[in-house]
């Protein structure tokens, strides 16, 4: 087989800034050992997130120039709406400034005390927006999804039996909707099978509950279905995506991922009353329903991005480039979530640093090392992000301690990734000398964004 190459050539480049290890040691300390607080100019390869970091195409930039900035009824809105409807088939399309704004609106209306929202795994902002209304966010990931070392095709799947028993125990009247995150970001960017989507929908139909997709990475999920699920190999990606959405009654979307743009999101649904309520809240918090917190040009770029993301060559390159990074470090024994997911490689910090207890945030330690060693920025997805506390303030850790290396779309080349491999292997070689951290400051919600740390003595 021939090398799978980047299916584009580069027209505009952006320099990256090199720093010395001594400089990085100081920068990290000043940032309280939290890479969220480092200036991007001090980062060489930024794998903090794949969100809003895509390189746009020349067609998207052309769309930016064509954006219609009319307050109401913008032509760009209609182009955007038509594209979302073409892919999703959903009736009402509501633009928002990003994914969490869609979540905020949806859960302000459907959430509240005594309500429960099941998901395969809630992303942190989804969970936070649910909990902010005093409702409960419930994760019902299938068992294999919780074991980084087990290889399976669809580790993002929801446990359907658990879903049904949860609905029976809780009472369907207390569940405003069931959600499914594709791909499952917090669980390793692992895909959800069409069969699992279908089965979740069937349970929802049985109990008369709306079924929503958190569809940020729907195209990557569609590609995994094509490659791994019987019966889909010869289907066009658009058709696979259309089938995924045909089972849902609504969706939230961060366009900053699979719409290949730097800002934007939307909500879509079939229920006209819910849509009306969402639009009314949208007007208070985001803007008029034909722009919803975005400029007309952003809507153009989203429409074009949604077209490009379902291109077979693009997705082949995209999924392969993640797998390439995963394979290279796995071959040297670095523990990761297997198999590699759709948008990121997740290091398994528990196995990487078995000598650092969860109370000392082994994921944070690796994040700090990757920065110091090579100027690479990554993010902890473990006890810093999802840890809870019991009545005595003792940590209740989440099931996994991970470090995510998220790959921005169409931004880095294979040699950037080869460099990342070298740095990870360097850190892995020296792992016995790596120490844990303790928190010196934390905010009451979403603490990982602003927390400060110090190394444990
Ligand atoms: N849902 C999922 C599955 C996400 O991954 C994100 C964002 C959101 C919702 C919220 O969207 O950022 O546009 O408000 N994930 C980013 C990340 C931040 O780094 O994984 P947003």
Short mmCIF file of C-alpha atoms in Angstrom, two decimals, residues 83-238:
data_model
loop_
_atom_site.label_atom_id
_atom_site.label_comp_id
_atom_site.label_asym_id
_atom_site.label_seq_id
_atom_site.Cartn_x
_atom_site.Cartn_y
_atom_site.Cartn_z
CA UNK A 83 -26.23 22.11 4.33
CA UNK A 84 -27.13 21.09 7.90
CA UNK A 85 -30.53 19.84 6.69
CA UNK A 86 -28.95 17.92 3.83
CA UNK A 87 -26.68 16.01 6.21
CA UNK A 88 -28.95 15.65 9.23
CA UNK A 89 -32.50 15.77 7.86
CA UNK A 90 -33.47 17.68 11.03
CA UNK A 91 -36.19 20.30 10.63
CA UNK A 92 -35.12 23.21 12.81
CA UNK A 93 -31.56 24.50 12.68
CA UNK A 94 -30.38 27.06 15.24
CA UNK A 95 -26.88 28.57 14.99
CA UNK A 96 -24.91 29.26 18.18
CA UNK A 97 -21.46 30.70 18.80
CA UNK A 98 -20.09 27.27 19.76
CA UNK A 99 -21.10 23.85 21.06
CA UNK A 100 -21.51 24.74 24.70
CA UNK A 101 -23.90 27.56 23.80
CA UNK A 102 -26.11 24.95 22.12
CA UNK A 103 -25.83 22.83 25.29
CA UNK A 104 -26.61 25.79 27.51
CA UNK A 105 -29.78 26.55 25.58
CA UNK A 106 -30.91 22.93 25.31
CA UNK A 107 -30.40 22.12 28.99
CA UNK A 108 -31.72 25.44 30.30
CA UNK A 109 -35.00 24.36 28.74
CA UNK A 110 -34.97 20.60 29.33
CA UNK A 111 -32.83 20.28 32.50
CA UNK A 112 -33.51 21.23 36.11
CA UNK A 113 -33.56 19.60 39.53
CA UNK A 114 -34.66 15.97 39.57
CA UNK A 115 -33.83 15.46 35.88
CA UNK A 116 -31.27 12.97 34.53
CA UNK A 117 -29.50 13.00 31.16
CA UNK A 118 -27.83 9.73 30.11
CA UNK A 119 -24.97 9.70 27.57
CA UNK A 120 -22.22 7.28 26.59
CA UNK A 121 -19.81 9.77 28.19
CA UNK A 122 -20.63 13.43 28.68
CA UNK A 123 -17.98 15.88 27.59
CA UNK A 124 -16.95 18.28 30.38
CA UNK A 125 -18.94 21.28 29.09
CA UNK A 126 -22.02 19.12 28.51
CA UNK A 127 -21.81 17.75 32.02
CA UNK A 128 -21.23 21.25 33.42
CA UNK A 129 -24.20 22.72 31.53
CA UNK A 130 -26.45 19.92 32.83
CA UNK A 131 -25.18 20.21 36.40
CA UNK A 132 -25.54 23.99 36.26
CA UNK A 133 -29.33 23.46 36.02
CA UNK A 134 -29.11 21.03 38.99
CA UNK A 135 -29.92 18.09 36.74
CA UNK A 136 -27.67 15.01 36.75
CA UNK A 137 -25.39 13.89 33.91
CA UNK A 138 -25.12 10.09 33.77
CA UNK A 139 -22.44 8.16 31.86
CA UNK A 140 -23.45 4.71 30.56
CA UNK A 141 -20.37 3.69 28.59
CA UNK A 142 -20.06 -0.01 27.68
CA UNK A 143 -17.57 -1.98 29.77
CA UNK A 144 -14.83 -2.42 27.13
CA UNK A 145 -14.75 1.36 26.66
CA UNK A 146 -13.40 1.66 30.20
CA UNK A 147 -10.34 -0.49 29.57
CA UNK A 148 -7.63 1.34 27.61
CA UNK A 149 -5.71 -1.83 26.75
CA UNK A 150 -8.63 -3.76 25.21
CA UNK A 151 -8.88 -3.40 21.42
CA UNK A 152 -12.41 -3.24 20.06
CA UNK A 153 -14.02 -1.56 17.08
CA UNK A 154 -16.64 0.57 18.82
CA UNK A 155 -15.46 1.39 22.29
CA UNK A 156 -17.63 4.51 22.35
CA UNK A 157 -20.83 2.44 22.42
CA UNK A 158 -23.40 2.97 25.13
CA UNK A 159 -24.36 0.03 27.33
CA UNK A 160 -27.90 -0.43 26.01
CA UNK A 161 -29.04 -2.76 28.81
CA UNK A 162 -27.86 -0.22 31.36
CA UNK A 163 -29.69 2.50 29.48
CA UNK A 164 -32.94 0.58 29.66
CA UNK A 165 -32.58 -0.36 33.32
CA UNK A 166 -31.62 3.23 34.12
CA UNK A 167 -34.76 4.53 32.43
CA UNK A 168 -36.92 2.00 34.32
CA UNK A 169 -35.36 2.82 37.70
CA UNK A 170 -35.36 6.58 37.23
CA UNK A 171 -38.71 6.84 35.47
CA UNK A 172 -38.90 8.13 31.91
CA UNK A 173 -40.73 11.23 33.18
CA UNK A 174 -37.46 12.32 34.83
CA UNK A 175 -35.39 11.94 31.68
CA UNK A 176 -35.92 14.81 29.25
CA UNK A 177 -33.69 13.24 26.60
CA UNK A 178 -31.01 10.65 25.96
CA UNK A 179 -27.72 11.75 24.42
CA UNK A 180 -24.96 10.00 22.53
CA UNK A 181 -21.55 11.59 21.88
CA UNK A 182 -19.96 10.69 18.52
CA UNK A 183 -17.10 10.07 18.66
CA UNK A 184 -16.78 9.67 22.41
CA UNK A 185 -14.25 12.38 23.23
CA UNK A 186 -13.84 11.81 26.97
CA UNK A 187 -13.51 8.06 26.41
CA UNK A 188 -10.66 8.23 23.90
CA UNK A 189 -12.26 9.58 20.71
CA UNK A 190 -13.70 6.10 20.22
CA UNK A 191 -16.49 5.60 17.69
CA UNK A 192 -20.07 4.49 18.21
CA UNK A 193 -21.48 1.87 15.83
CA UNK A 194 -24.56 2.38 13.71
CA UNK A 195 -26.05 -0.62 15.45
CA UNK A 196 -25.55 0.99 18.86
CA UNK A 197 -27.14 4.24 17.66
CA UNK A 198 -30.07 2.23 16.28
CA UNK A 199 -30.48 0.28 19.52
CA UNK A 200 -30.31 3.40 21.69
CA UNK A 201 -32.95 4.96 19.48
CA UNK A 202 -35.16 1.86 19.83
CA UNK A 203 -35.00 2.11 23.63
CA UNK A 204 -35.87 5.81 23.40
CA UNK A 205 -38.85 5.02 21.17
CA UNK A 206 -40.04 2.38 23.65
CA UNK A 207 -40.09 4.93 26.50
CA UNK A 208 -41.08 7.86 24.31
CA UNK A 209 -37.86 9.81 24.96
CA UNK A 210 -36.11 12.14 22.51
CA UNK A 211 -32.71 10.91 21.32
CA UNK A 212 -30.00 13.53 20.71
CA UNK A 213 -26.53 13.26 19.21
CA UNK A 214 -23.61 15.35 20.44
CA UNK A 215 -22.29 15.34 16.89
CA UNK A 216 -19.04 17.38 17.05
CA UNK A 217 -17.08 14.58 15.38
CA UNK A 218 -19.82 12.94 13.33
CA UNK A 219 -17.71 12.66 10.15
CA UNK A 220 -14.86 10.86 11.93
CA UNK A 221 -17.46 8.54 13.45
CA UNK A 222 -18.99 7.92 10.01
CA UNK A 223 -15.56 6.96 8.65
CA UNK A 224 -15.05 4.38 11.40
CA UNK A 225 -18.48 2.92 10.62
CA UNK A 226 -17.50 2.68 6.97
CA UNK A 227 -14.24 0.90 7.75
CA UNK A 228 -15.33 -1.31 10.64
CA UNK A 229 -19.05 -2.09 10.52
CA UNK A 230 -20.33 -4.80 8.18
CA UNK A 231 -22.37 -3.49 5.28
CA UNK A 232 -20.97 0.05 5.13
CA UNK A 233 -17.70 -0.30 3.20
CA UNK A 234 -19.24 0.68 -0.14
CA UNK A 235 -21.53 3.41 1.14
CA UNK A 236 -20.65 7.08 0.57
CA UNK A 237 -19.77 8.90 3.80
CA UNK A 238 -22.61 11.35 3.31
#
